[in-house]
mmCIF file of C-alpha atoms in Angstrom:
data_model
loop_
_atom_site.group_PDB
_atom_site.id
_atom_site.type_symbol
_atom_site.label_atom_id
_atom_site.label_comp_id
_atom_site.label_asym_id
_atom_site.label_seq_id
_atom_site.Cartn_x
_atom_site.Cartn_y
_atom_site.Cartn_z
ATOM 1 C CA UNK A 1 -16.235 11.175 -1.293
ATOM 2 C CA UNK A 2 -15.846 14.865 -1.909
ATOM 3 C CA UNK A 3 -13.315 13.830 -4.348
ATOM 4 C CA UNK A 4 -15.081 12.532 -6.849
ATOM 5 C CA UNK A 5 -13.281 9.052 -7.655
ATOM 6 C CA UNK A 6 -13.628 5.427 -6.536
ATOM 7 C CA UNK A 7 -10.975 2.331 -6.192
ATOM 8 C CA UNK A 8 -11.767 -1.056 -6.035
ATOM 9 C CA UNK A 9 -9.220 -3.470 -5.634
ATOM 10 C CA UNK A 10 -9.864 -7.546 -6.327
ATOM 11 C CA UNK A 11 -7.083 -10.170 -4.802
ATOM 12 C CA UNK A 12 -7.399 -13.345 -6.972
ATOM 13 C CA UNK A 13 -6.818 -15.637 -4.152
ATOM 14 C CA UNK A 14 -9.028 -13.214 -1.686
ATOM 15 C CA UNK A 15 -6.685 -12.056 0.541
ATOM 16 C CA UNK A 16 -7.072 -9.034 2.543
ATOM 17 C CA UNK A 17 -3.341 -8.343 3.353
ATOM 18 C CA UNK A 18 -2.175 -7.907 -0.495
ATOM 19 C CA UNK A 19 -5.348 -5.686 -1.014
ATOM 20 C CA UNK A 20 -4.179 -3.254 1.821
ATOM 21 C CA UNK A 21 -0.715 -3.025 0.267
ATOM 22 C CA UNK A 22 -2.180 -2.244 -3.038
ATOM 23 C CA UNK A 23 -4.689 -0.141 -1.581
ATOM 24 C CA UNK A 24 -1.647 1.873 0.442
ATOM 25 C CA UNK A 25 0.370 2.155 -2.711
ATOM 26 C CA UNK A 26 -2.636 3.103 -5.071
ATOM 27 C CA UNK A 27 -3.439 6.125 -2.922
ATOM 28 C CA UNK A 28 0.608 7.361 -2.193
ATOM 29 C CA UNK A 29 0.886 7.051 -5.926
ATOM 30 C CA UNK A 30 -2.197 9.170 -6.909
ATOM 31 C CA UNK A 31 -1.213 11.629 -4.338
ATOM 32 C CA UNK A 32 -3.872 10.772 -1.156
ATOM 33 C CA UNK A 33 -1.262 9.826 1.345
ATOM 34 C CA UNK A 34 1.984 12.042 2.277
ATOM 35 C CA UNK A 35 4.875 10.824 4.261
ATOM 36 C CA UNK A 36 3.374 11.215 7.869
ATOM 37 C CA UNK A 37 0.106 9.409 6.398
ATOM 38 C CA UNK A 38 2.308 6.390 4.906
ATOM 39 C CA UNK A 39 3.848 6.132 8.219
ATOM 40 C CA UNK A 40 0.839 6.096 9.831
ATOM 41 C CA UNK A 41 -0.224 3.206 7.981
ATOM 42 C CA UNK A 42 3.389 1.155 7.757
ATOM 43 C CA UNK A 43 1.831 -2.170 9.148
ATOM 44 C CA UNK A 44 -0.979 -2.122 6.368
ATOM 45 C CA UNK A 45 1.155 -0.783 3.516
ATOM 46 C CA UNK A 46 4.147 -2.535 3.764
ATOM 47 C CA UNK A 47 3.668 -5.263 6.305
ATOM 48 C CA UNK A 48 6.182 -7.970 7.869
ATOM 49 C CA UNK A 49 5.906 -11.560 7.822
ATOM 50 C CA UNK A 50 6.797 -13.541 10.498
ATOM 51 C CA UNK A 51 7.608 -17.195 11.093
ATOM 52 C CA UNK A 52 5.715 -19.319 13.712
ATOM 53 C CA UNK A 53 8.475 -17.981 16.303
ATOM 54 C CA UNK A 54 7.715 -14.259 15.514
ATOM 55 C CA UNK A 55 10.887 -13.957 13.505
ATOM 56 C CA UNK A 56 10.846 -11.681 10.186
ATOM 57 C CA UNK A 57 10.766 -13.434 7.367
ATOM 58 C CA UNK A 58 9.835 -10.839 4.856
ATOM 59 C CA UNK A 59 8.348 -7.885 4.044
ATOM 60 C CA UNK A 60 5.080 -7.231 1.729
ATOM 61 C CA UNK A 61 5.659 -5.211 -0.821
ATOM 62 C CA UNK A 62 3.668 -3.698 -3.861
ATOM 63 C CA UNK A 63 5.432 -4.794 -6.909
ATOM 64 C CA UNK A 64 4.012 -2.516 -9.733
ATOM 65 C CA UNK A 65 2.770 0.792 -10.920
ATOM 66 C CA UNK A 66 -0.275 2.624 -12.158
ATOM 67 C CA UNK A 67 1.753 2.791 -15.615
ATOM 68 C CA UNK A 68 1.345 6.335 -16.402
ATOM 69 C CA UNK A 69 3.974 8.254 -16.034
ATOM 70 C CA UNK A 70 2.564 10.950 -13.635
ATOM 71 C CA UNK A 71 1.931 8.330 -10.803
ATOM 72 C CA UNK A 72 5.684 7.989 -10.539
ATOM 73 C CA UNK A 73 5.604 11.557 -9.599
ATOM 74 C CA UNK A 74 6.608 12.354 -5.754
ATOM 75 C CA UNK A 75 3.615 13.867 -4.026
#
């Protein structure tokens, strides 16, 4: 709050676990989480996906950028 912006993410097909990988990406990119944060938050960010046996499948990913330039920056 004390920083003075707000995010607000909407999932067409409502679900939560592509809003917490945008969520995770939008705040790396804009400089909110560092390494040891992103980390932290690996599961939510960048989650597997598994089969009905527990095998990975796949990994979500986020797939696009803010589009300006200075969220490419490394924070």
């Amino acid at each position: 709050p004390g920083h003075g912006i707000g995010i607000v993410t909407k999932v067409v097909d409502g679900g939560r676990r592509a809003s917490d990988v945008a969520m995770g990406h939008i705040l790396r990119q804009i400089g909110f989480l560092n390494d040891d944060d992103w980390q932290a938050l690996q599961s939510f960010c960048e989650p597997l996906v598994r089969n009905v046996v527990g095998l990975t499948v796949g990994q979500i990913s986020a797939a696009a950028s803010c589009g300006n330039p200075s969220c490419n920056e490394t924070h």
